[in-house]
Amino acid sequence: MRLEISHRTWKVFWRNFVVFRKTWLANIMFNFVEPLLYLGAMGLGLGAYVPSIEGLTYLQFIAPGIIASSAMWATASECTYDSFTRMHYQKIYHALVVTPISLEEIVLGELLFGTFKGVLYGTVILLVEAALGLILSPLSLLIPLVLALSCFTFAELSMIWTGLVPKIDTFSYYFTLIITPMFLFSGVFFPVQAMPSFARGLAFSSPLYHTVELVRPLALGQATSTAWLHILWLVGFSVLFFYPPIYLFKHRLLK
Amino acid sequence: MGVYPDIVVEAKNLVKSYNGIPAVKGINFVIRARECVGFLGPNGAGKSTTVKMIYCFLPITAGELYVLGLDARRHQRSIKSQVGVVAQEDNLDPELTVKENLLLYASYFDLPGRVAQQRAEELMNFIDLKDKASTPVEELSGGMKRRLAIARALLNNPKLLILDEPTTGLDPEARRLIWEKLCQLKERGVTLLLTTHYMEEAAYLCDRILIMDEGQILAEGSPGELVNKYIGKEVIELAPVQEAQAEKLVAALASKVLGYQLVGETLFLYSNNGRSIWQDISGRHRYLRHQILRPATLEDVFLKLTGRGLTK
Ligand SMILES: Nc1ncnc2c1ncn2[C@@H]1O[C@H](COP(=O)(O)OP(=O)(O)OP(=O)(O)O)[C@@H](O)[C@H]1O
Ligand SMILES: [Mg+2]
């Protein structure tokens, strides 16, 4: 099947961005409260009882993971609730697809906008953490690049779900079954090496795990020789999951 | 408006199935430049399905469809850039203002900024929304939203404007306002294709009407031609009438009645000589709750062709 993808993808991205510019103040504030609550409650509260992990205070240990997971949450909610609202309630896809824009470009534009939101939210958390003295290395300037790659994978996963679900209520399953377990078992709060082997296997199949494994060394300034493996894993995932959302939306909207 | 082919849309044995269930069953029609053509038909007739194939939203299951001389199976982008679409369901950007909606939509057609600004101003004037330029769409009335949707569909100077139920749900005044705008477009030479459930709308706007039901085209012609062909000059309505009674009545008037239709308990008698039937009946059937003699309209054609009752 031939894919119709051109510069028009950015028109879809831009459309969402223009709307976002109108509403960002109202939306953005609350999205930052939650990660900071985790940082405070777990880092300070639980951290008081945790001696140190891999030579770091507990707060230092979870701080990079919180960057990665906030980015994931932001992308996941953009590409589920918000995308579904645009498609199903506002009929925006219908309005776009009758212009020279193709459905492929709409889906890709949505993926890129979801990615943008994740990178933006993750980067703001990064800045807050830097201000709190939790970011130890200038290498952390590379974190937004890592987030761009990994948020694209979260966007793909979320858009697959959005292409499938009949009703908006069904997204709670996605968050309960996929996003929350990823959040808890991807090495954000504890090293996955501590888990039983099957659970470790699951962690390895989660894009968030590979993101955390990239973000943490960058935040702490630790060189790792395995970084390229995680990058390769995320790139592979992005490529593998690129076509499924497009396929699903074509079948959903243009039957 | 530039040059464009005399035949704007041509469908040959056009078929559309949804998961194997046919919604449009092999229809043939032609739409000529500068015509206003209306699709009429009951809910589920296949009107939206047909126009969605024309504006390249739905893939064609079988048959042939040419829009502006281009094959709709292959030249979607090119067709979409020359057609304006007002879909059945509102799909404006609700968070954005009237002007922002227009400017953003203009960018989808690659209109340069300056041109887009100018077109947006012109079109806000045209649809009388100039003073609402900075109002968010969420705060517009239904009629204003529909006018904005029409303006948006005109940004690319379309050769063909497709409107799927442009006035459904609007009050009579808002509807007239839209008719007026569509008439002006017609005068400017834009080819119009619309679907509607309102007979007065079709009669008022359309040069030609296609009546659809169950995925097929049942009749085609100008409003006047259709009325003459299927009904005659006048209609007598009688109610309440039972089926047996109706048959008796019709048999008695056979020489004067061109046709009849029983919808529920209302009997419609079609005739070119209504007055004489009226005299026959009104003397004898005073007990009927409802009896009137009136000129035949498009609605009679519609009921006759798409009705499910006793008919001839
Ligand atoms: N997306 C779809 N999936 C499956 N069936 C559909 C879909 N859209 C329409 N249909 C079916 O196709 C038939 C024609 O529908 P269509 O929407 O074209 O009718 P319509 O004439 O526009 O009706 P209305 O006046 O109610 O808008 C109906 O039986 C409808 O149920
Ligand atoms: Mg319809």
Coordinates of C-alpha atoms and ligand atoms in Angstrom, one line a residue:
Chain A
M1 CA 0.0 0.0 0.0
R2 CA 1.3 3.4 -1.0
L3 CA 1.5 6.1 1.7
E4 CA 0.5 9.6 0.8
I5 CA 2.8 11.7 3.0
S6 CA 4.0 15.2 2.2
H7 CA 4.8 18.5 3.9
R8 CA 1.1 18.8 4.6
T9 CA 1.6 16.7 7.7
W10 CA 2.9 19.9 9.3
K11 CA -0.4 21.6 8.6
V12 CA -2.1 19.1 10.8
F13 CA 0.6 19.6 13.5
W14 CA 0.2 23.4 13.1
R15 CA -3.6 23.2 13.5
N16 CA -3.3 21.4 16.8
F17 CA -0.5 23.8 17.9
V18 CA -2.7 26.9 17.1
V19 CA -5.5 25.4 19.3
F20 CA -2.9 24.5 22.0
R21 CA -1.6 28.1 22.0
K22 CA -5.2 29.2 23.0
T23 CA -5.6 26.8 25.9
W24 CA -2.1 26.0 27.1
L25 CA -2.2 28.1 30.2
A26 CA -5.3 26.4 31.5
N27 CA -4.1 22.9 30.6
I28 CA -0.4 23.0 31.3
M29 CA -0.5 24.0 35.0
F30 CA -2.3 20.9 36.2
N31 CA -0.2 18.6 34.2
F32 CA 2.9 19.7 36.1
V33 CA 1.4 19.3 39.5
E34 CA 1.2 15.5 39.4
P35 CA 4.8 14.7 38.6
L36 CA 6.0 17.1 41.2
L37 CA 3.6 15.4 43.7
Y38 CA 5.3 12.1 42.9
L39 CA 8.7 13.6 43.3
G40 CA 7.8 15.1 46.6
A41 CA 5.9 12.2 48.1
M42 CA 8.1 9.4 46.9
G43 CA 11.4 11.2 46.8
L44 CA 11.2 12.9 50.1
G45 CA 8.6 10.8 51.9
L46 CA 9.6 7.3 50.9
G47 CA 13.2 8.4 50.3
A48 CA 13.6 9.0 54.0
Y49 CA 13.5 5.2 54.4
V50 CA 15.5 4.2 51.4
P51 CA 19.3 4.4 52.2
S52 CA 20.6 4.8 48.6
I53 CA 20.2 3.2 45.2
E54 CA 23.2 2.8 43.0
G55 CA 25.0 5.4 45.0
L56 CA 22.3 8.0 44.7
T57 CA 19.8 9.4 47.1
Y58 CA 16.3 8.2 46.4
L59 CA 15.2 11.6 45.2
Q60 CA 18.1 11.8 42.7
F61 CA 17.3 8.2 41.6
I62 CA 13.7 8.9 40.7
A63 CA 14.1 12.4 39.3
P64 CA 15.2 11.4 35.8
G65 CA 12.5 8.7 35.6
I66 CA 9.9 11.3 36.5
I67 CA 11.0 13.3 33.4
A68 CA 10.5 10.3 31.2
S69 CA 7.2 9.2 32.7
S70 CA 5.7 12.7 32.6
A71 CA 6.5 12.9 28.9
M72 CA 4.8 9.5 28.4
W73 CA 1.7 10.6 30.3
A74 CA 1.4 13.8 28.3
T75 CA 1.8 12.1 24.9
A76 CA -0.5 9.3 25.9
S77 CA -3.3 11.6 27.0
E78 CA -2.9 13.8 23.9
C79 CA -3.1 10.8 21.5
T80 CA -6.0 9.2 23.2
Y81 CA -8.6 11.6 24.8
D82 CA -7.6 14.6 22.7
S83 CA -7.2 12.8 19.4
F84 CA -10.4 10.9 20.0
T85 CA -12.3 14.1 20.7
R86 CA -11.0 15.7 17.6
M87 CA -11.9 12.7 15.5
H88 CA -15.2 11.6 17.0
Y89 CA -16.8 14.6 18.6
Q90 CA -15.4 17.6 16.7
K91 CA -15.1 15.8 13.3
I92 CA -11.8 17.6 12.7
Y93 CA -10.4 14.7 10.7
H94 CA -13.4 14.9 8.4
A95 CA -12.8 18.6 7.9
L96 CA -9.1 18.0 7.1
V97 CA -9.4 15.1 4.8
V98 CA -11.7 16.9 2.4
T99 CA -8.9 19.3 1.7
P100 CA -5.7 18.2 -0.1
I101 CA -4.5 16.7 3.2
S102 CA -4.5 12.9 3.3
L103 CA -5.5 10.6 6.1
E104 CA -1.9 9.4 6.5
E105 CA -0.8 13.0 7.0
I106 CA -3.5 13.5 9.6
V107 CA -2.4 10.5 11.6
L108 CA 1.3 11.4 11.3
G109 CA 0.5 15.0 12.2
E110 CA -1.3 13.7 15.3
L111 CA 1.6 11.5 16.2
L112 CA 4.0 14.4 15.9
F113 CA 1.9 16.7 17.9
G114 CA 1.6 14.1 20.7
T115 CA 5.3 13.8 20.5
F116 CA 5.7 17.5 20.8
K117 CA 3.5 17.6 23.9
G118 CA 5.5 14.9 25.6
V119 CA 8.8 16.6 24.9
L120 CA 7.4 19.9 26.1
Y121 CA 6.1 18.5 29.4
G122 CA 9.1 16.4 30.0
T123 CA 11.4 19.3 29.3
V124 CA 9.6 21.6 31.8
I125 CA 9.9 18.9 34.5
L126 CA 13.6 18.7 33.6
L127 CA 13.9 22.4 34.1
V128 CA 12.1 22.3 37.4
E129 CA 14.4 19.5 38.6
A130 CA 17.4 21.3 37.4
A131 CA 16.3 24.3 39.5
L132 CA 15.9 21.9 42.5
G133 CA 19.5 20.8 42.0
L134 CA 18.5 17.3 40.9
I135 CA 20.1 17.4 37.5
L136 CA 23.9 16.9 37.7
S137 CA 25.2 17.0 34.2
P138 CA 25.1 19.3 31.1
L139 CA 24.6 16.1 29.1
S140 CA 21.0 16.5 30.2
L141 CA 20.6 19.0 27.4
L142 CA 20.3 15.9 25.2
I143 CA 17.3 14.6 27.2
P144 CA 14.7 16.4 25.0
L145 CA 16.1 14.5 22.0
V146 CA 15.7 11.2 23.8
L147 CA 12.2 12.2 24.7
A148 CA 11.4 13.0 21.1
L149 CA 12.2 9.5 20.0
S150 CA 10.5 7.8 22.9
C151 CA 7.4 10.0 22.8
F152 CA 6.9 9.0 19.2
T153 CA 6.6 5.4 20.4
F154 CA 4.1 6.4 23.0
A155 CA 2.2 8.3 20.5
E156 CA 2.1 5.3 18.2
L157 CA 0.9 3.0 20.9
S158 CA -1.8 5.5 21.9
M159 CA -3.0 6.1 18.4
I160 CA -3.4 2.4 17.9
W161 CA -5.7 2.3 20.8
T162 CA -7.6 5.4 19.5
G163 CA -8.0 3.8 16.1
L164 CA -9.6 0.7 17.8
V165 CA -11.8 1.9 20.6
P166 CA -15.5 2.4 20.0
K167 CA -16.1 4.8 22.8
I168 CA -14.1 7.3 24.8
D169 CA -14.8 5.4 28.1
T170 CA -12.6 2.6 26.8
F171 CA -9.4 4.6 27.3
S172 CA -9.4 3.9 31.0
Y173 CA -8.5 0.3 30.0
Y174 CA -5.5 1.5 28.1
F175 CA -4.3 3.5 31.0
T176 CA -5.0 0.8 33.5
L177 CA -3.6 -2.1 31.5
I178 CA -0.7 -0.4 29.6
I179 CA 0.3 3.1 30.8
T180 CA 0.1 2.6 34.5
P181 CA 2.0 -0.7 34.6
M182 CA 4.7 0.8 32.3
F183 CA 4.9 3.7 34.7
L184 CA 5.4 1.5 37.7
F185 CA 7.6 -1.3 36.3
S186 CA 10.0 0.5 34.0
G187 CA 12.7 1.4 36.4
V188 CA 11.4 4.8 37.4
F189 CA 11.0 4.0 41.1
F190 CA 13.3 1.1 41.5
P191 CA 15.9 -0.8 39.3
V192 CA 14.2 -3.5 37.3
Q193 CA 17.1 -5.9 38.2
A194 CA 15.3 -6.3 41.6
M195 CA 12.2 -7.9 40.0
P196 CA 11.6 -11.6 39.2
S197 CA 12.8 -12.5 35.7
F198 CA 9.4 -12.6 33.9
A199 CA 8.7 -9.1 35.2
R200 CA 12.1 -8.0 34.0
G201 CA 11.2 -9.4 30.6
L202 CA 8.1 -7.3 30.6
A203 CA 10.1 -4.2 31.5
F204 CA 12.5 -4.8 28.6
S205 CA 9.5 -4.7 26.2
S206 CA 8.3 -1.3 27.5
P207 CA 9.5 1.8 25.7
L208 CA 9.5 3.7 29.0
Y209 CA 12.2 1.3 30.4
H210 CA 14.5 2.1 27.5
T211 CA 13.7 5.8 27.9
V212 CA 14.6 5.8 31.6
E213 CA 17.8 3.9 30.9
L214 CA 18.8 6.7 28.5
V215 CA 17.6 9.7 30.5
R216 CA 19.1 8.7 33.9
P217 CA 22.7 8.5 32.8
L218 CA 22.3 11.8 30.9
A219 CA 20.9 13.5 34.0
L220 CA 23.6 12.2 36.2
G221 CA 26.5 12.5 33.8
Q222 CA 27.3 8.8 33.8
A223 CA 28.7 7.4 30.5
T224 CA 27.1 4.1 29.5
S225 CA 28.2 1.8 26.8
T226 CA 24.6 0.4 26.3
A227 CA 23.0 3.7 25.3
W228 CA 23.0 2.8 21.6
L229 CA 21.2 -0.4 22.3
H230 CA 18.3 1.4 23.9
I231 CA 18.3 3.9 21.0
L232 CA 18.2 1.1 18.5
W233 CA 15.4 -0.5 20.4
L234 CA 13.3 2.7 20.4
V235 CA 14.0 3.3 16.7
G236 CA 13.0 -0.3 15.9
F237 CA 9.8 0.1 17.8
S238 CA 9.0 3.4 16.0
V239 CA 9.5 1.8 12.7
L240 CA 7.5 -1.3 13.5
F241 CA 4.5 0.6 14.9
F242 CA 4.4 3.3 12.3
Y243 CA 2.0 1.7 9.9
P244 CA -0.6 0.1 12.3
P245 CA -2.2 3.4 13.4
I246 CA -2.5 4.5 9.8
Y247 CA -4.1 1.2 8.8
L248 CA -6.5 1.4 11.7
F249 CA -7.6 5.0 11.0
K250 CA -8.1 4.2 7.3
H251 CA -10.3 1.3 8.1
R252 CA -12.2 3.2 10.7
L253 CA -12.9 6.4 8.8
L254 CA -12.7 5.5 5.1
K255 CA -14.3 2.1 4.9
Chain B
M1 CA -13.5 31.2 -12.6
G2 CA -11.1 29.8 -15.3
V3 CA -12.0 27.1 -17.8
Y4 CA -13.6 23.9 -16.6
P5 CA -15.3 21.0 -18.3
D6 CA -18.9 21.2 -19.1
I7 CA -19.5 17.9 -17.2
V8 CA -18.5 18.5 -13.6
V9 CA -19.5 15.1 -12.2
E10 CA -20.2 11.9 -14.0
A11 CA -21.1 8.7 -12.3
K12 CA -21.4 5.4 -14.1
N13 CA -22.8 2.4 -12.2
L14 CA -21.5 3.8 -9.1
V15 CA -21.6 1.4 -6.1
K16 CA -20.6 1.8 -2.5
S17 CA -20.8 -1.0 0.1
Y18 CA -20.0 -0.8 3.8
N19 CA -18.5 -4.1 4.9
G20 CA -20.4 -5.8 2.1
I21 CA -23.7 -4.1 2.7
P22 CA -24.6 -2.0 -0.3
A23 CA -25.6 1.6 0.4
V24 CA -25.4 2.9 -3.1
K25 CA -26.4 0.4 -5.7
G26 CA -25.1 1.3 -9.2
I27 CA -26.3 4.8 -9.9
N28 CA -25.8 6.9 -13.0
F29 CA -25.9 10.7 -13.2
V30 CA -24.3 13.7 -14.7
I31 CA -23.9 17.2 -13.2
R32 CA -23.1 20.0 -15.6
A33 CA -21.2 23.2 -15.1
R34 CA -23.2 26.0 -13.4
E35 CA -26.1 23.7 -12.5
C36 CA -27.6 23.4 -9.0
V37 CA -28.4 19.8 -8.5
G38 CA -30.3 18.5 -5.4
F39 CA -30.3 15.0 -4.0
L40 CA -33.6 14.2 -2.2
G41 CA -34.3 11.0 -0.3
P42 CA -35.4 9.6 3.0
N43 CA -33.0 8.9 5.9
G44 CA -30.5 6.2 4.8
A45 CA -31.2 6.7 1.1
G46 CA -27.5 7.0 0.3
K47 CA -27.3 10.7 -0.3
S48 CA -24.3 11.4 2.0
T49 CA -22.6 8.2 0.8
T50 CA -22.9 9.5 -2.8
V51 CA -21.6 12.9 -2.1
K52 CA -18.8 11.6 0.1
M53 CA -17.5 9.6 -2.8
I54 CA -17.7 12.7 -5.0
Y55 CA -15.6 14.7 -2.5
C56 CA -13.2 11.7 -2.2
F57 CA -13.8 10.9 1.4
L58 CA -15.1 7.4 0.7
P59 CA -13.4 5.0 -1.6
I60 CA -15.6 3.7 -4.4
T61 CA -16.6 0.0 -4.3
A62 CA -17.4 -0.4 -8.0
G63 CA -18.3 1.7 -11.1
E64 CA -16.8 4.9 -12.3
L65 CA -16.8 8.4 -11.0
Y66 CA -15.2 11.4 -12.6
V67 CA -15.1 14.8 -10.9
L68 CA -14.0 17.8 -12.9
G69 CA -12.8 15.4 -15.5
L70 CA -10.6 13.5 -13.1
D71 CA -10.9 9.9 -12.0
A72 CA -12.0 9.9 -8.3
R73 CA -10.1 6.7 -7.7
R74 CA -6.8 8.2 -8.6
H75 CA -6.7 11.9 -8.4
Q76 CA -8.1 12.6 -5.0
R77 CA -5.7 15.4 -4.0
S78 CA -6.3 17.2 -7.2
I79 CA -10.1 16.9 -6.9
K80 CA -10.1 17.9 -3.3
S81 CA -8.1 21.0 -4.0
Q82 CA -10.8 22.2 -6.5
V83 CA -14.0 21.2 -4.6
G84 CA -15.6 22.9 -1.6
V85 CA -17.3 20.8 1.0
V86 CA -19.9 21.5 3.7
A87 CA -20.3 18.2 5.5
Q88 CA -23.6 17.1 7.1
E89 CA -22.1 17.4 10.6
D90 CA -20.5 20.6 11.9
N91 CA -16.7 20.3 11.9
L92 CA -15.4 23.8 12.5
D93 CA -12.6 24.3 15.0
P94 CA -14.7 25.2 18.1
E95 CA -11.9 26.8 20.1
L96 CA -10.9 29.2 17.4
T97 CA -12.5 32.4 16.2
V98 CA -14.3 32.9 13.0
K99 CA -11.3 34.5 11.3
E100 CA -8.9 32.0 12.7
N101 CA -11.0 29.2 11.3
L102 CA -10.8 30.7 7.9
L103 CA -7.1 31.4 8.0
L104 CA -6.2 28.0 9.2
Y105 CA -8.4 26.3 6.6
A106 CA -6.9 28.5 3.9
S107 CA -3.5 27.1 4.8
Y108 CA -4.6 23.6 4.0
F109 CA -5.0 24.7 0.4
D110 CA -1.5 26.3 0.4
L111 CA -3.0 29.8 0.0
P112 CA -0.2 32.3 0.7
G113 CA -0.7 34.4 3.9
R114 CA -1.7 37.6 2.1
V115 CA -4.2 35.9 -0.2
A116 CA -5.6 34.0 2.7
Q117 CA -6.2 37.3 4.7
Q118 CA -7.9 38.8 1.7
R119 CA -10.1 35.8 1.0
A120 CA -11.1 35.6 4.7
E121 CA -12.1 39.2 4.7
E122 CA -14.1 38.9 1.5
L123 CA -15.9 35.8 2.7
M124 CA -16.7 37.2 6.2
N125 CA -18.4 40.0 4.3
F126 CA -20.2 37.6 2.0
I127 CA -21.7 35.6 4.9
D128 CA -22.3 38.6 7.1
L129 CA -20.0 37.6 9.8
K130 CA -17.7 40.5 9.6
D131 CA -18.6 41.7 13.1
K132 CA -18.1 38.2 14.5
A133 CA -14.5 37.9 13.2
S134 CA -13.0 37.5 16.7
T135 CA -15.9 35.5 18.2
P136 CA -15.0 31.9 19.1
V137 CA -17.0 29.4 17.0
E138 CA -18.4 27.9 20.3
E139 CA -20.3 31.1 20.8
L140 CA -22.0 31.2 17.4
S141 CA -25.6 30.3 16.7
G142 CA -26.4 27.2 14.5
G143 CA -27.1 29.4 11.5
M144 CA -23.9 31.4 11.8
K145 CA -21.9 28.2 12.1
R146 CA -23.4 26.9 8.9
R147 CA -22.7 30.1 7.1
L148 CA -19.1 30.0 8.4
A149 CA -18.8 26.4 7.1
I150 CA -20.0 27.6 3.7
A151 CA -17.4 30.4 3.8
R152 CA -14.7 28.0 4.7
A153 CA -15.7 25.7 1.8
L154 CA -15.3 28.7 -0.6
L155 CA -11.7 29.6 0.4
N156 CA -10.2 27.7 -2.4
N157 CA -12.5 29.2 -5.0
P158 CA -14.1 25.8 -5.7
K159 CA -15.5 24.9 -9.1
L160 CA -17.9 22.6 -7.4
L161 CA -19.5 23.3 -4.0
I162 CA -21.0 20.3 -2.3
L163 CA -23.4 20.9 0.6
D164 CA -24.7 17.9 2.6
E165 CA -28.0 19.1 4.3
P166 CA -26.9 22.7 4.5
T167 CA -30.0 24.0 6.4
T168 CA -31.0 21.0 8.6
G169 CA -31.8 22.2 12.1
L170 CA -31.9 25.9 11.2
D171 CA -34.9 28.2 11.8
P172 CA -36.8 29.5 8.8
E173 CA -35.0 32.8 8.7
A174 CA -31.5 31.4 9.0
R175 CA -32.5 28.9 6.2
R176 CA -33.6 31.8 3.9
L177 CA -30.4 33.6 4.6
I178 CA -28.4 30.5 3.4
W179 CA -30.6 30.2 0.3
E180 CA -29.9 33.8 -0.5
K181 CA -26.1 33.1 -0.3
L182 CA -26.4 30.0 -2.4
C183 CA -28.4 31.9 -5.0
Q184 CA -25.6 34.5 -5.2
L185 CA -23.0 31.7 -5.7
K186 CA -25.1 30.3 -8.5
E187 CA -25.2 33.6 -10.2
R188 CA -21.5 33.8 -10.0
G189 CA -21.3 30.5 -11.9
V190 CA -20.4 28.0 -9.1
T191 CA -21.7 24.6 -9.7
L192 CA -23.8 23.5 -6.6
L193 CA -24.6 20.0 -5.4
L194 CA -26.7 19.7 -2.3
T195 CA -28.7 17.2 -0.4
T196 CA -31.8 18.1 1.5
H197 CA -34.9 16.9 3.3
Y198 CA -36.7 20.2 2.5
M199 CA -38.8 20.2 -0.6
E200 CA -39.2 24.0 -0.7
E201 CA -35.4 24.2 -0.5
A202 CA -35.0 21.9 -3.5
A203 CA -37.7 23.6 -5.4
Y204 CA -36.3 27.0 -4.7
L205 CA -32.6 26.3 -5.4
C206 CA -32.3 23.4 -7.7
D207 CA -32.3 23.3 -11.5
R208 CA -32.5 19.6 -11.3
I209 CA -33.4 17.1 -8.7
L210 CA -32.4 13.4 -8.2
I211 CA -34.7 11.5 -5.9
M212 CA -32.9 8.6 -4.2
D213 CA -34.2 5.8 -2.1
E214 CA -32.4 2.6 -0.9
G215 CA -29.3 3.4 -2.8
Q216 CA -31.0 4.0 -6.1
I217 CA -32.1 7.0 -8.2
L218 CA -35.8 6.8 -8.6
A219 CA -36.4 9.9 -10.6
E220 CA -34.7 12.9 -12.1
G221 CA -35.7 16.2 -13.6
S222 CA -36.5 19.9 -12.8
P223 CA -39.0 20.4 -10.0
G224 CA -41.7 21.4 -12.5
E225 CA -41.0 18.4 -14.7
L226 CA -41.2 16.0 -11.8
V227 CA -44.4 17.3 -10.5
N228 CA -46.0 17.2 -14.0
K229 CA -44.7 13.7 -14.7
Y230 CA -45.5 12.0 -11.5
I231 CA -48.5 13.9 -10.0
G232 CA -50.3 16.4 -12.3
K233 CA -51.6 19.8 -11.5
E234 CA -53.5 19.3 -8.3
V235 CA -53.8 17.1 -5.3
I236 CA -56.7 16.3 -3.1
E237 CA -56.0 15.2 0.5
L238 CA -58.6 13.2 2.4
A239 CA -58.4 11.8 5.9
P240 CA -59.2 9.6 7.6
V241 CA -59.5 7.0 4.9
Q242 CA -59.1 3.2 5.4
E243 CA -57.6 1.0 2.7
A244 CA -60.8 -0.6 1.5
Q245 CA -62.5 2.7 1.4
A246 CA -59.6 4.2 -0.6
E247 CA -59.8 1.5 -3.2
K248 CA -63.6 2.1 -3.6
L249 CA -63.2 5.9 -3.9
V250 CA -60.4 5.6 -6.4
A251 CA -62.4 3.1 -8.5
A252 CA -65.4 5.5 -8.6
L253 CA -63.2 8.4 -9.7
A254 CA -61.0 6.3 -12.1
S255 CA -61.6 8.5 -15.1
K256 CA -60.4 11.7 -13.4
V257 CA -57.7 10.5 -11.1
L258 CA -54.1 10.1 -12.5
G259 CA -52.8 8.3 -9.5
Y260 CA -53.1 8.1 -5.7
Q261 CA -51.2 7.3 -2.6
L262 CA -52.3 6.3 0.9
V263 CA -50.0 7.5 3.6
G264 CA -51.2 6.3 7.0
E265 CA -54.9 7.3 6.9
T266 CA -54.4 10.2 4.4
L267 CA -55.4 9.6 0.8
F268 CA -53.8 11.7 -1.8
L269 CA -55.5 11.9 -5.2
Y270 CA -53.6 13.2 -8.1
S271 CA -55.3 15.0 -10.9
N272 CA -55.2 17.6 -13.7
N273 CA -58.8 18.3 -13.0
G274 CA -59.0 18.6 -9.2
R275 CA -62.0 20.9 -9.2
S276 CA -64.4 18.5 -10.7
I277 CA -63.3 15.7 -8.4
W278 CA -63.6 18.1 -5.5
Q279 CA -67.2 18.8 -6.4
D280 CA -67.9 15.0 -6.7
I281 CA -66.4 14.4 -3.3
S282 CA -67.2 17.3 -1.1
G283 CA -71.0 16.7 -1.6
R284 CA -70.8 13.1 -0.5
H285 CA -68.0 12.9 2.1
R286 CA -68.6 15.6 4.6
Y287 CA -67.8 13.4 7.5
L288 CA -64.1 13.4 6.6
R289 CA -62.0 15.4 9.1
H290 CA -59.6 16.7 6.6
Q291 CA -60.2 17.5 2.9
I292 CA -58.4 20.0 0.8
L293 CA -57.7 20.7 -2.8
R294 CA -54.3 22.3 -3.5
P295 CA -51.6 22.6 -6.3
A296 CA -49.3 19.7 -6.6
T297 CA -45.8 20.1 -5.1
L298 CA -42.5 18.3 -5.1
E299 CA -43.4 16.8 -1.7
D300 CA -46.2 14.8 -3.5
V301 CA -43.6 13.4 -5.9
F302 CA -41.4 12.5 -3.0
L303 CA -44.1 10.8 -1.1
K304 CA -45.3 8.9 -4.1
L305 CA -41.9 7.7 -5.1
T306 CA -40.5 6.9 -1.7
G307 CA -43.6 6.2 0.3
R308 CA -44.2 2.7 1.5
G309 CA -48.1 2.8 1.4
L310 CA -50.7 1.7 -1.1
T311 CA -49.9 3.5 -4.3
K312 CA -50.4 3.8 -8.0
Ligands
LIG1 N1 -19.9 4.6 8.1 C1 -20.9 3.7 7.8 N2 -20.7 2.4 8.1 C2 -21.7 1.5 7.8 N3 -22.9 1.8 7.2 C3 -23.1 3.1 6.9 C4 -22.1 4.1 7.2 N4 -22.5 5.3 6.7 C5 -23.8 5.1 6.2 N5 -24.1 3.8 6.3 C6 -25.3 3.1 5.8 O1 -25.5 3.4 4.4 C7 -26.8 3.8 4.1 C8 -26.9 5.1 3.5 O2 -26.5 6.1 4.4 P1 -26.3 7.6 4.1 O3 -25.7 8.3 5.3 O4 -25.6 7.8 2.8 O5 -27.8 8.1 4.0 P2 -28.4 9.5 3.8 O6 -29.3 9.5 2.6 O7 -27.4 10.6 3.8 O8 -29.3 9.7 5.1 P3 -29.7 10.9 6.0 O9 -30.7 11.7 5.3 O10 -30.2 10.3 7.3 O11 -28.4 11.7 6.2 C9 -27.6 3.7 5.4 O12 -28.2 2.4 5.5 C10 -26.5 3.7 6.5 O13 -26.9 3.0 7.6
MG2 MG -26.8 12.1 5.0

